[in-house]
PDB file of C-alpha atoms and ligand atoms in Angstrom:
ATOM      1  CA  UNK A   1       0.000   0.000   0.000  1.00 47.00           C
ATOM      2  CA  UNK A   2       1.273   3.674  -0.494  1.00 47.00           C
ATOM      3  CA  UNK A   3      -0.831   6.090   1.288  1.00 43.00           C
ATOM      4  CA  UNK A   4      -1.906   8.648  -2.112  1.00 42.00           C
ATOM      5  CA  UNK A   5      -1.254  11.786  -2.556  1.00 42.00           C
ATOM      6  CA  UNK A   6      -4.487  13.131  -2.424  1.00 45.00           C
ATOM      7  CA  UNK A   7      -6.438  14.024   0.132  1.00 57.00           C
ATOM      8  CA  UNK A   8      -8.044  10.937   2.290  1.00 60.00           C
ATOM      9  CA  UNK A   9     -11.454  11.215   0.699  1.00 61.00           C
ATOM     10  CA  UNK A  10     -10.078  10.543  -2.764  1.00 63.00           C
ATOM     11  CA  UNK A  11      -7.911   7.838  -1.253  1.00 72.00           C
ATOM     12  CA  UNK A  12     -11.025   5.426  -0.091  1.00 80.00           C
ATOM     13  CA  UNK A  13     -12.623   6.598  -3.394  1.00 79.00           C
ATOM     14  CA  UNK A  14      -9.485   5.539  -5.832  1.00 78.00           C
ATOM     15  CA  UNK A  15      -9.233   2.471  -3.708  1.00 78.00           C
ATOM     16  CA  UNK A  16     -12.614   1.390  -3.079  1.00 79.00           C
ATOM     17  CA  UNK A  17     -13.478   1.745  -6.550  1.00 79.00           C
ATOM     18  CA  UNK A  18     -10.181   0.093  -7.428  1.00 76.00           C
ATOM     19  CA  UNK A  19     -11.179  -2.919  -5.269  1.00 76.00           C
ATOM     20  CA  UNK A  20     -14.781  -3.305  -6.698  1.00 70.00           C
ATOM     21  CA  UNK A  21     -13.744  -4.360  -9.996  1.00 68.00           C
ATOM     22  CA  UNK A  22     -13.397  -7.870  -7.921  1.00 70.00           C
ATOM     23  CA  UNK A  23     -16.185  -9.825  -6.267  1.00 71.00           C
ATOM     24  CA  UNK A  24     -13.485 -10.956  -4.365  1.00 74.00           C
ATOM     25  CA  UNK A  25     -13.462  -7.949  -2.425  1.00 75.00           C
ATOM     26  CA  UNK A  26     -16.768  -7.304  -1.310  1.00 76.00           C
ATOM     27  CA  UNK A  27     -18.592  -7.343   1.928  1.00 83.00           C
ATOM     28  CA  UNK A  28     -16.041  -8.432   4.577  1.00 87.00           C
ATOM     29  CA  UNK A  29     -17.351  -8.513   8.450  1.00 88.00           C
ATOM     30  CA  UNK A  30     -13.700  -8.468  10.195  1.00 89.00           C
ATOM     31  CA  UNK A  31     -10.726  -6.924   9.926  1.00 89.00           C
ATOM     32  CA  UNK A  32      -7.540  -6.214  11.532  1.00 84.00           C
ATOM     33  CA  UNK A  33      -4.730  -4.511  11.537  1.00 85.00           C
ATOM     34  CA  UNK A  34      -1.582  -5.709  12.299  1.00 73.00           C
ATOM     35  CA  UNK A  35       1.546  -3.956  11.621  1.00 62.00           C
ATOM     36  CA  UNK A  36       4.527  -6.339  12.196  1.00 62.00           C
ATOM     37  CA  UNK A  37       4.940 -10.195  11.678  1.00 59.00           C
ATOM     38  CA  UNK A  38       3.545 -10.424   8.064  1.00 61.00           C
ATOM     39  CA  UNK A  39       4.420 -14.125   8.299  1.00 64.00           C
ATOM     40  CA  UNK A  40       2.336 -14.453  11.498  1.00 70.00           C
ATOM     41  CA  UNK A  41      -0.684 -13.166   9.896  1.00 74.00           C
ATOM     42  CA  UNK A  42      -0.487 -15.002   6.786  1.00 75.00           C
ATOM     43  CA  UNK A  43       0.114 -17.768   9.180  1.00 75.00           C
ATOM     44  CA  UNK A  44      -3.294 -16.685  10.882  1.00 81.00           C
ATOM     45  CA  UNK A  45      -5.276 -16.398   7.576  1.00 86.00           C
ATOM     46  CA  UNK A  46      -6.257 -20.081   6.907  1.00 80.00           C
ATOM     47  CA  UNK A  47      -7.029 -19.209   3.218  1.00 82.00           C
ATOM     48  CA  UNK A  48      -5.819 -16.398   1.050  1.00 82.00           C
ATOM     49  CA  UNK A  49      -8.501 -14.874  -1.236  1.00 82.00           C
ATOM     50  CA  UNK A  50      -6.275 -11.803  -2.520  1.00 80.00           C
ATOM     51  CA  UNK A  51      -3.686  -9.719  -1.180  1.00 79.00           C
ATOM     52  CA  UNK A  52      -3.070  -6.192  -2.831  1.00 79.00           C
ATOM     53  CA  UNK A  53      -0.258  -3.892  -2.240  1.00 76.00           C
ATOM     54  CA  UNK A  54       3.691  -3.892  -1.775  1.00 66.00           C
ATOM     55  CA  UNK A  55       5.828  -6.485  -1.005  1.00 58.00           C
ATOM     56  CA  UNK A  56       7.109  -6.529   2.500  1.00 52.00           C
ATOM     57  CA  UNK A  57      10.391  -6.493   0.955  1.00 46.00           C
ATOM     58  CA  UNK A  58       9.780  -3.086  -0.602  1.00 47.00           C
ATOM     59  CA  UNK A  59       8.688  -1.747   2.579  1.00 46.00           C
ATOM     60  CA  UNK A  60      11.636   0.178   4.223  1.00 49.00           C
ATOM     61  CA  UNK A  61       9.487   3.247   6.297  1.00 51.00           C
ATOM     62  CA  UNK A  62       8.909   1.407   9.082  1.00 57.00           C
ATOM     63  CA  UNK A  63      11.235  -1.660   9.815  1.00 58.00           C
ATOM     64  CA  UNK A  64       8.920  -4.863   9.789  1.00 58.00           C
ATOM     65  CA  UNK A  65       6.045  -3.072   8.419  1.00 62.00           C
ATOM     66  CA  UNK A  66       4.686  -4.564   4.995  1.00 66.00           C
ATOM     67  CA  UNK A  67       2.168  -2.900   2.942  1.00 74.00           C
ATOM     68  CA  UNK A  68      -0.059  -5.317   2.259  1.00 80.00           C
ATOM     69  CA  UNK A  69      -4.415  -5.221   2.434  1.00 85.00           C
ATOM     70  CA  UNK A  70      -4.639  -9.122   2.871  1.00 88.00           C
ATOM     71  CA  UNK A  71      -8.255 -10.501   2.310  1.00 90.00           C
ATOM     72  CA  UNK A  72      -8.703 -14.050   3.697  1.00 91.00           C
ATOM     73  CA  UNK A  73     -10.469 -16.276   5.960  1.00 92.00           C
ATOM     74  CA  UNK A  74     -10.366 -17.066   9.772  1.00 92.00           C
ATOM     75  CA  UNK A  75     -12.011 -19.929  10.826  1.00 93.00           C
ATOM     76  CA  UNK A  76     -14.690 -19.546   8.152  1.00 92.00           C
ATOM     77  CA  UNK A  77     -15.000 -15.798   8.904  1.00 92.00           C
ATOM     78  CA  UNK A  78     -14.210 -13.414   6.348  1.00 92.00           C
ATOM     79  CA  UNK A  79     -11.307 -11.214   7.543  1.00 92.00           C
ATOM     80  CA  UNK A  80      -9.003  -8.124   5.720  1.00 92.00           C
ATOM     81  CA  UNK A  81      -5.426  -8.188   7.221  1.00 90.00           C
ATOM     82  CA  UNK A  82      -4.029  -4.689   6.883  1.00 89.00           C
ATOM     83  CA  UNK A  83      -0.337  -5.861   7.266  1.00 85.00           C
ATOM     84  CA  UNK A  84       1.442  -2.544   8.235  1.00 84.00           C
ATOM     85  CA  UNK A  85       0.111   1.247   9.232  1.00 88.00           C
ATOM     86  CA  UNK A  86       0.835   4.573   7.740  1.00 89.00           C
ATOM     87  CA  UNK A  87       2.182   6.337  11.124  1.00 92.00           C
ATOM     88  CA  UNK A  88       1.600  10.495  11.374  1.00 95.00           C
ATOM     89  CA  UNK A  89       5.571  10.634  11.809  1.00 94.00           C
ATOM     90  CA  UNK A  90       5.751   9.580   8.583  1.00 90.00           C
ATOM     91  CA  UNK A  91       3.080  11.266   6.748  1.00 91.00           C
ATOM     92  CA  UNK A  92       3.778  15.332   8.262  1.00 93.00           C
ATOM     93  CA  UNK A  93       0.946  14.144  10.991  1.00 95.00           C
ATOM     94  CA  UNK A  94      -1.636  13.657   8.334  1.00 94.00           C
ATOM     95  CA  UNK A  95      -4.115  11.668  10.376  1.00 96.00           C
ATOM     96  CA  UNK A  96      -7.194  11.778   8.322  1.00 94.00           C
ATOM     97  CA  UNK A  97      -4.691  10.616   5.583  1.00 92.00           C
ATOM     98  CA  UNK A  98      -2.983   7.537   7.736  1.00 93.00           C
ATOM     99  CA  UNK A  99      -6.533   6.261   9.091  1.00 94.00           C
ATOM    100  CA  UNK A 100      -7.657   5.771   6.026  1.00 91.00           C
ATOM    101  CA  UNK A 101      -7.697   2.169   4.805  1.00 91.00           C
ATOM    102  CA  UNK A 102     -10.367   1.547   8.089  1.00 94.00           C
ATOM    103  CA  UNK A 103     -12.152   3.872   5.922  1.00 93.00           C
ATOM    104  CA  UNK A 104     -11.941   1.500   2.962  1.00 90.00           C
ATOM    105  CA  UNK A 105     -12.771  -1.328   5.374  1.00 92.00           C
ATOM    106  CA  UNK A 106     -15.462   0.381   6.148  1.00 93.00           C
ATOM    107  CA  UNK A 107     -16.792   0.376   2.888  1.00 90.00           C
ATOM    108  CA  UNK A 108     -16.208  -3.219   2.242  1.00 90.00           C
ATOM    109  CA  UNK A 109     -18.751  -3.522   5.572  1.00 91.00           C
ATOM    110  CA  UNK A 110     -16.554  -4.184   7.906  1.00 94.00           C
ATOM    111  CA  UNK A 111     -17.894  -4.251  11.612  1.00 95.00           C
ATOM    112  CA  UNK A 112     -15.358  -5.599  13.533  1.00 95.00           C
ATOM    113  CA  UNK A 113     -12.176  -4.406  14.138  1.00 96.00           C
ATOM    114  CA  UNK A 114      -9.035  -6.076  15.573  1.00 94.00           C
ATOM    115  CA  UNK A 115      -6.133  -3.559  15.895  1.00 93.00           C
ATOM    116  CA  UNK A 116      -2.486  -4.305  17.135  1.00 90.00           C
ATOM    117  CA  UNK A 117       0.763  -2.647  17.927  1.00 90.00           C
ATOM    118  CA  UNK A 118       4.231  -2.394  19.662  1.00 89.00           C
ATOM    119  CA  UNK A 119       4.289   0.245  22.928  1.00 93.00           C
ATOM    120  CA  UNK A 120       6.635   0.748  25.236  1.00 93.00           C
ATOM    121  CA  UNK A 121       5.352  -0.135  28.815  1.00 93.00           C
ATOM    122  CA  UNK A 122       4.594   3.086  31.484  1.00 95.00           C
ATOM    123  CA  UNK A 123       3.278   0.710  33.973  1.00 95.00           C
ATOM    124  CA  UNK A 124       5.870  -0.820  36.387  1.00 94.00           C
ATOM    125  CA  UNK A 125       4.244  -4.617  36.893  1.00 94.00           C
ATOM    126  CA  UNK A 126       4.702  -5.204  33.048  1.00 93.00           C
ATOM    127  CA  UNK A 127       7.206  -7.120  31.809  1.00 90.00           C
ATOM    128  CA  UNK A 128       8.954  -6.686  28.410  1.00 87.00           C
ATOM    129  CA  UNK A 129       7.242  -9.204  26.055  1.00 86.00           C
ATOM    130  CA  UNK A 130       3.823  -9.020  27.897  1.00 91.00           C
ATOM    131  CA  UNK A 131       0.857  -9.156  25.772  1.00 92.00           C
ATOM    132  CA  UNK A 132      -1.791  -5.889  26.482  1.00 94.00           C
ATOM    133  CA  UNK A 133      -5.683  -5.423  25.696  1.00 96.00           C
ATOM    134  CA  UNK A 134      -6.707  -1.874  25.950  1.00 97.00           C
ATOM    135  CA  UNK A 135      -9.361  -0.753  27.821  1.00 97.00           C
ATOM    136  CA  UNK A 136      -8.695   3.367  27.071  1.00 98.00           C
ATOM    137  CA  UNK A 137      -6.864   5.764  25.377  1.00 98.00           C
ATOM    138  CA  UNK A 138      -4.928   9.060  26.259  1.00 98.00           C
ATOM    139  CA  UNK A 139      -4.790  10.300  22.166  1.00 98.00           C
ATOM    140  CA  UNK A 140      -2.710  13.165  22.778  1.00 98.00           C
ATOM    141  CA  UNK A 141      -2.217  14.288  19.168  1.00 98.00           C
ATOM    142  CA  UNK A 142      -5.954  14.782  19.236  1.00 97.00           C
ATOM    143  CA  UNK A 143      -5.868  16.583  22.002  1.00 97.00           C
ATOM    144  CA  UNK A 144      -3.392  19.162  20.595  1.00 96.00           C
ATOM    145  CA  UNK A 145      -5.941  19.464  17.224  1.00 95.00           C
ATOM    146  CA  UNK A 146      -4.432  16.812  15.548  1.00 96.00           C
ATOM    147  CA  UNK A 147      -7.606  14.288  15.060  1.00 97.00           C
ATOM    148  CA  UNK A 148      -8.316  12.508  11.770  1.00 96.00           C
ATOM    149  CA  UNK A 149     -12.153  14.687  12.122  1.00 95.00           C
ATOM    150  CA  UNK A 150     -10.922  17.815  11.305  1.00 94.00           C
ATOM    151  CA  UNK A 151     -11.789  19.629   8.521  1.00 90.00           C
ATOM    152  CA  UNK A 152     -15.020  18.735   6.655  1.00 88.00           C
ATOM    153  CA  UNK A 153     -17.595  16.032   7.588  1.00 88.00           C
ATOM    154  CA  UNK A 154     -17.952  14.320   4.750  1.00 82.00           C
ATOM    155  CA  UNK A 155     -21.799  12.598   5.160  1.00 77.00           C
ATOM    156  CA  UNK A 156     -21.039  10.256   2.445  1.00 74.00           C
ATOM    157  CA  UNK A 157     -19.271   7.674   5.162  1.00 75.00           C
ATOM    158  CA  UNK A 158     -22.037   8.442   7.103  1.00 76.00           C
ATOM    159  CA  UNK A 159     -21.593   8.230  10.969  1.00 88.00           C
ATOM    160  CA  UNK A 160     -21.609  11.156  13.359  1.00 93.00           C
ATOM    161  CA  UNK A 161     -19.982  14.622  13.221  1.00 93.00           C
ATOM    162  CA  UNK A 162     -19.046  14.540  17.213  1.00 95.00           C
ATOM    163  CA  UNK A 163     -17.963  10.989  18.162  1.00 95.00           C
ATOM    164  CA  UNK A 164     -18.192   9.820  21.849  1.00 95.00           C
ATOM    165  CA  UNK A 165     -15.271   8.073  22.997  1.00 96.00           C
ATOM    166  CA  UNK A 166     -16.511   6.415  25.373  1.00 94.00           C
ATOM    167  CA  UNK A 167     -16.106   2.733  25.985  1.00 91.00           C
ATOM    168  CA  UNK A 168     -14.162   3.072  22.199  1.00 94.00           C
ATOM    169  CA  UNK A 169     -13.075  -0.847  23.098  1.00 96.00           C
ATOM    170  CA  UNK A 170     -15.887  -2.885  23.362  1.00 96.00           C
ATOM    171  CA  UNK A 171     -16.448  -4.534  26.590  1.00 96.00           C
ATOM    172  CA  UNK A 172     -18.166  -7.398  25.622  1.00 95.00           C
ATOM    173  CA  UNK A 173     -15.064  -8.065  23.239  1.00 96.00           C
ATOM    174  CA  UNK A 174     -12.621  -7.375  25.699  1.00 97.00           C
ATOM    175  CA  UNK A 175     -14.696  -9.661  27.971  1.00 97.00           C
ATOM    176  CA  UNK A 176     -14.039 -12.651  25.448  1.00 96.00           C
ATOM    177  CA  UNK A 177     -10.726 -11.798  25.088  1.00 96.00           C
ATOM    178  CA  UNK A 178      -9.781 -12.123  28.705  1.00 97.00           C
ATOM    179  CA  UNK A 179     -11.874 -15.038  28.827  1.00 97.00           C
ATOM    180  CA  UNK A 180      -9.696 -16.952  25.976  1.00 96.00           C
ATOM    181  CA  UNK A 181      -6.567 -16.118  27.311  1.00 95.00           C
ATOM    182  CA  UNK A 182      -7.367 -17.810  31.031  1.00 96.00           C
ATOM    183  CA  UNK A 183      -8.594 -20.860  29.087  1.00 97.00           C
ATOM    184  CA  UNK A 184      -5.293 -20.693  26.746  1.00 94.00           C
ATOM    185  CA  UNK A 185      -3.717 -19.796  30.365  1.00 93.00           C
ATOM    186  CA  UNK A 186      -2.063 -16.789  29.008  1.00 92.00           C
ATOM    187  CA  UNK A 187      -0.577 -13.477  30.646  1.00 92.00           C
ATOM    188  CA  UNK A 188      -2.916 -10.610  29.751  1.00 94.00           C
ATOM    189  CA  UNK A 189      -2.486  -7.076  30.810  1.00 95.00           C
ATOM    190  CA  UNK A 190      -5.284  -4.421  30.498  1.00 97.00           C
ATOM    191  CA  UNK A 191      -4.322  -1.072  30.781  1.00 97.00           C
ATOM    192  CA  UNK A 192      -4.712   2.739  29.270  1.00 97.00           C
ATOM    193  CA  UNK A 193      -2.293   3.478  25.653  1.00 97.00           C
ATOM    194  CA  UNK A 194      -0.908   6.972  25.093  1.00 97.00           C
ATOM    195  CA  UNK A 195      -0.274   8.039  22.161  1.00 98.00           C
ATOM    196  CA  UNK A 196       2.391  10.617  21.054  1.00 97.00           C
ATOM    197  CA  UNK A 197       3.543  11.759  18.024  1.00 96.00           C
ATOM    198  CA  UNK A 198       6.950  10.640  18.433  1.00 95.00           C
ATOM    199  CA  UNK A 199       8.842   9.576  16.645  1.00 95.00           C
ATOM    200  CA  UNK A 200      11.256  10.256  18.928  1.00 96.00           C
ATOM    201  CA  UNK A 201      11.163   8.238  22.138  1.00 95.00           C
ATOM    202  CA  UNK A 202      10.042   9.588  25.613  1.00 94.00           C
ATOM    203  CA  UNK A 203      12.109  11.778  28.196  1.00 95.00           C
ATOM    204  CA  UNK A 204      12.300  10.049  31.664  1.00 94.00           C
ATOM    205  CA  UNK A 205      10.297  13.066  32.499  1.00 96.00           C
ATOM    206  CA  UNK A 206       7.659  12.677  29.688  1.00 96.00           C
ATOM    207  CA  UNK A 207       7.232   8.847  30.730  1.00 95.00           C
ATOM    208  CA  UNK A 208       6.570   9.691  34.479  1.00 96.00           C
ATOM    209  CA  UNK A 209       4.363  12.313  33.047  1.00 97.00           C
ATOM    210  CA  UNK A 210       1.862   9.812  31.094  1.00 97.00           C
ATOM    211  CA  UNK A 211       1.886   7.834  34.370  1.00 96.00           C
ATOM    212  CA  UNK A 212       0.844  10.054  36.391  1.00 97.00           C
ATOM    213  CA  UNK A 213      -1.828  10.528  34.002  1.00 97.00           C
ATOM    214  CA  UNK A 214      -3.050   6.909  34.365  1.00 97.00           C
ATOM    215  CA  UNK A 215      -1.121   5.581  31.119  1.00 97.00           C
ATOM    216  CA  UNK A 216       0.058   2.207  31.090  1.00 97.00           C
ATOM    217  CA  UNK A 217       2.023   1.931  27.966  1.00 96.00           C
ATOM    218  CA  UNK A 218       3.100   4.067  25.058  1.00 95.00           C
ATOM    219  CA  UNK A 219       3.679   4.374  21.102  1.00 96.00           C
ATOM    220  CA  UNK A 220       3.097   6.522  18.418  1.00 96.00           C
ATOM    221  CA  UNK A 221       0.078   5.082  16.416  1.00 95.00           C
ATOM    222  CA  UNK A 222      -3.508   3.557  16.530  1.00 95.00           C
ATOM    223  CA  UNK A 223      -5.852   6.579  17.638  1.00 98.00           C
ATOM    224  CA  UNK A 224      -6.432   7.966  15.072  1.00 97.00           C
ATOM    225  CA  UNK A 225      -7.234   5.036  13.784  1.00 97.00           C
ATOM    226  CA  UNK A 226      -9.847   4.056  16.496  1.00 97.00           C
ATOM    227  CA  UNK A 227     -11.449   7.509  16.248  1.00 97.00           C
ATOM    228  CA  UNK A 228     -12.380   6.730  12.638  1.00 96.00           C
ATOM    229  CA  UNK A 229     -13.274   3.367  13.586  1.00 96.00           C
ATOM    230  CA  UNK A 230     -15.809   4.386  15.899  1.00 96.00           C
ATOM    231  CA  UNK A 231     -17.060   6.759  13.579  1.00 96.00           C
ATOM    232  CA  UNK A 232     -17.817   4.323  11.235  1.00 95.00           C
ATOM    233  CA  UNK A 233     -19.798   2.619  14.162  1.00 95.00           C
ATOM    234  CA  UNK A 234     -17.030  -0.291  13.852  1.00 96.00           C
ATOM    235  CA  UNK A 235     -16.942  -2.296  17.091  1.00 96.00           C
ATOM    236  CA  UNK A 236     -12.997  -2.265  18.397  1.00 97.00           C
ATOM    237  CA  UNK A 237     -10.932  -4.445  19.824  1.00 95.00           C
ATOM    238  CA  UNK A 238      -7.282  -4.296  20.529  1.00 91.00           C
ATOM    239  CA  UNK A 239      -4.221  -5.616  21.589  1.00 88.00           C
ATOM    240  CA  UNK A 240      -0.389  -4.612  21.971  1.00 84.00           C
ATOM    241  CA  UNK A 241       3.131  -5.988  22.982  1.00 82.00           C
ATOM    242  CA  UNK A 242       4.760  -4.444  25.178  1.00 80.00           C
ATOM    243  CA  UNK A 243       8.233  -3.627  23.366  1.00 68.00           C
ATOM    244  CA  UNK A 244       9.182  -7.104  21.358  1.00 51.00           C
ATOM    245  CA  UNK A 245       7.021  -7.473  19.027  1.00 43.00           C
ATOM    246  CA  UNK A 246       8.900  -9.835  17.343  1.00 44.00           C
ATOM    247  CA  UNK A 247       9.412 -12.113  20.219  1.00 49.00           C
ATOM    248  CA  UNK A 248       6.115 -11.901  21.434  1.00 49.00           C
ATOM    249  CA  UNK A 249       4.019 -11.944  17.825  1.00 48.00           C
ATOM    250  CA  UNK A 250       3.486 -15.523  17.810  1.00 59.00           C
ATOM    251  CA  UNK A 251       1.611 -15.409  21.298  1.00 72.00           C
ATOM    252  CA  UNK A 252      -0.491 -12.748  20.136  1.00 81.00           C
ATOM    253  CA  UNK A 253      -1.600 -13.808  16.733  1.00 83.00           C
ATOM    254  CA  UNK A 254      -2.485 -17.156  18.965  1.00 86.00           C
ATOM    255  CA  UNK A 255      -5.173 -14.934  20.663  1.00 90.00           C
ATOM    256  CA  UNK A 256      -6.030 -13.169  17.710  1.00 90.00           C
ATOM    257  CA  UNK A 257      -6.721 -16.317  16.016  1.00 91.00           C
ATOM    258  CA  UNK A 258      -8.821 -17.714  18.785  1.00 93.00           C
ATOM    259  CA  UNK A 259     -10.346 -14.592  19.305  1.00 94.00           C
ATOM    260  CA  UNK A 260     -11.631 -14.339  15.698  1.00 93.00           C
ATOM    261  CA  UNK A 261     -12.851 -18.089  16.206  1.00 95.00           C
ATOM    262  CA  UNK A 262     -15.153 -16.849  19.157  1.00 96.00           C
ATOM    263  CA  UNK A 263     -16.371 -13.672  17.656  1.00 95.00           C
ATOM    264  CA  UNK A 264     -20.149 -13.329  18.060  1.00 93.00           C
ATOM    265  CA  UNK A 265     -21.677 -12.241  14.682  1.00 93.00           C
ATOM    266  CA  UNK A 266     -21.322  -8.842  13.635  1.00 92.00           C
ATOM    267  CA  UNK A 267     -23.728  -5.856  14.740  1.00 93.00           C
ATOM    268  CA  UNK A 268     -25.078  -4.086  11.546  1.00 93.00           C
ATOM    269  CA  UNK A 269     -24.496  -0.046  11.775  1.00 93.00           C
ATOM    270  CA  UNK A 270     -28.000   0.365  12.837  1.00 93.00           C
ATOM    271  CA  UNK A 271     -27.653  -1.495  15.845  1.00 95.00           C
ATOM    272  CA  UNK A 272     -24.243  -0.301  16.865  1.00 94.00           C
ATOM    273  CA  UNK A 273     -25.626   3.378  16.172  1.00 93.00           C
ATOM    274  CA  UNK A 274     -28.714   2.250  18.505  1.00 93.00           C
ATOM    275  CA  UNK A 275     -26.704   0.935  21.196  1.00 92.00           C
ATOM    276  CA  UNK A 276     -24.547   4.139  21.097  1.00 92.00           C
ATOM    277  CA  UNK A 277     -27.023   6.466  21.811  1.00 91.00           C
ATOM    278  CA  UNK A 278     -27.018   8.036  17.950  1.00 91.00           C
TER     279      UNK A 278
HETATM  280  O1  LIG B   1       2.662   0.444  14.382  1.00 71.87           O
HETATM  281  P1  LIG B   1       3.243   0.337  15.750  1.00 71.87           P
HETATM  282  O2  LIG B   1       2.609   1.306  16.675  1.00 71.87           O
HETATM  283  O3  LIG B   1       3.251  -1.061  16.295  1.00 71.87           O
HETATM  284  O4  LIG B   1       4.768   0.756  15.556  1.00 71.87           O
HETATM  285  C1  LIG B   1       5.691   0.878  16.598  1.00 71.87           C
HETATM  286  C2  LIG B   1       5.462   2.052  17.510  1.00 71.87           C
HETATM  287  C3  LIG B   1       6.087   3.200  16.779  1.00 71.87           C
HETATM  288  O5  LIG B   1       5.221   3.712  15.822  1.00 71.87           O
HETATM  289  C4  LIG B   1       7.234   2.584  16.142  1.00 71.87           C
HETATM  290  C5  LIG B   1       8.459   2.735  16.951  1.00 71.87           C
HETATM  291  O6  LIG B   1       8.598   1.759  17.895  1.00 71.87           O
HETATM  292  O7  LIG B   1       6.909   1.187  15.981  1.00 71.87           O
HETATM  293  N1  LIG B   2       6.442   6.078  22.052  1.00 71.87           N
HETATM  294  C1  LIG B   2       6.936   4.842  22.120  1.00 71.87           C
HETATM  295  N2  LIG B   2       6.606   3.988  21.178  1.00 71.87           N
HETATM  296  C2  LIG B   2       7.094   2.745  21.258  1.00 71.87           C
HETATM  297  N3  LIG B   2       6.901   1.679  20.469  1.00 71.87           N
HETATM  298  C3  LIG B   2       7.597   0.660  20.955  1.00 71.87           C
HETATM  299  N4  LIG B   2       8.237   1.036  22.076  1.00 71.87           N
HETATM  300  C4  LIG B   2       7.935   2.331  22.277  1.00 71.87           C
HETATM  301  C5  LIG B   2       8.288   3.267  23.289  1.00 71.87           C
HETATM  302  O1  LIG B   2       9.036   2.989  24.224  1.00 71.87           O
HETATM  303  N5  LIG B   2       7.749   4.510  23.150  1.00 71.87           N
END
């Protein structure tokens, strides 16, 4: 994938109608978005319908980031794989721009959304390698202005102007996930991600700063992309590593794939709109 040059709206357009020339790409309940392990999640997706985008060998932005829109199944379900994430570091803090493909999803009627990253841990009773399921974030781009929203509301995606972001990771998914990790007697952590806009790392100072704040763990992506999520009335889920991603990948694509497995049928946007107070 390379994020176009154009603004975002023309981006879902070009790709969406890109994508429809192909039956093959149509009406897809799950998705998630993983950034690093590309084997893991092709590993994950028991069948490959299509994959479009780069090579993860031409991907040199972000190390261990491919650009690949995956489409597949997971235990029967259908699921897109977005394997790799435009970050706002790399893309002059265009947000609207780098939360776009869960715009596309969107469009392709997703519901569901798994998202994962990397994040350094705030909170002391983590250990490096420990899998995280987050329960809030602290989106402090957005607080400073810099929200994927701004700028015009563009009623063709539909969805509302003001977005409450409250309970923005579903509780009854986050239930189930906790739930399949004690059966699969996993370590899972539950905590509050902040986001910066790094990409530079964090002072000493800045980390005791986001824990006094009630932030568990840190990193520089995924807000955004949960704002726009909710605005497309997308039910969220999501999961991080705490700091070896590549070391701990394999445990959490384990969950993921159970997780998808267990996931109760998808609520149309009526119902999630209903059930949001909309
Ligand atoms: O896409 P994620 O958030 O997993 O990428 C991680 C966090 C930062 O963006 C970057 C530096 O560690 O990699
Ligand atoms: N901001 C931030 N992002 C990360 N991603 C992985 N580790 C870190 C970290 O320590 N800080």
């Amino acid at each position: 994938m390379t994020p176009p040059a154009n603004d975002e709206t023309n981006g879902v357009d070009n790709t969406i109608s890109a994508l429809n020339d192909s039956k093959e790409y149509k009406h897809y309940d799950y998705s998630m978005v993983n950034p690093r392990n590309y084997d893991d999640i092709t590993k994950v997706v028991q069948s490959i319908i299509a994959q479009v985008g780069e090579d993860k060998a031409k991907s040199d932005i972000v190390q261990g980031h491919a650009g690949k829109l995956i489409f597949g199944t997971i235990h029967g379900k259908k699921v897109i794989c977005q394997a790799g994430r435009f970050h706002p570091y790399e893309h002059k803090m265009d947000l609207a721009l780098c939360a776009m493909p869960i715009r596309v999803m969107d469009q392709l009627g997703v519901r569901t959304l798994i998202v994962t990253n990397a994040a350094g841990g705030v909170n002391k009773s983590f250990h490096y390698g420990d899998l995280m399921l987050i329960k809030d974030q602290i989106f402090l781009p957005g607080l400073a202005g810099f929200s994927p929203l701004v700028g015009e509301h563009d009623k063709r995606y539909g969805g509302p102007r003001f977005v409450s972001m409250h309970e923005c990771f579903d509780k009854d998914l986050r239930v189930l996930t906790k739930d399949i990790a004690n059966r699969m007697s996993m370590r899972l952590m539950e905590g509050v991600y902040v986001m910066s806009g790094g990409p530079q790392y964090e002072t000493p100072a800045e980390v005791r700063l986001y824990h006094a704040v009630g932030a568990d763990a840190l990193g520089m992506s995924t807000c955004h992309e949960v704002v726009v999520a909710k605005q497309c009335l997308m039910k969220v889920n999501h999961l991080e590593v705490i700091d070896a991603a590549n070391k701990q990948g394999g445990k959490g694509v384990d969950l993921i794939s159970a997780l998808v497995k267990e996931l109760p049928p998808p609520m149309s946007k009526q119902e999630t709109a209903k059930l949001w107070g909309y």
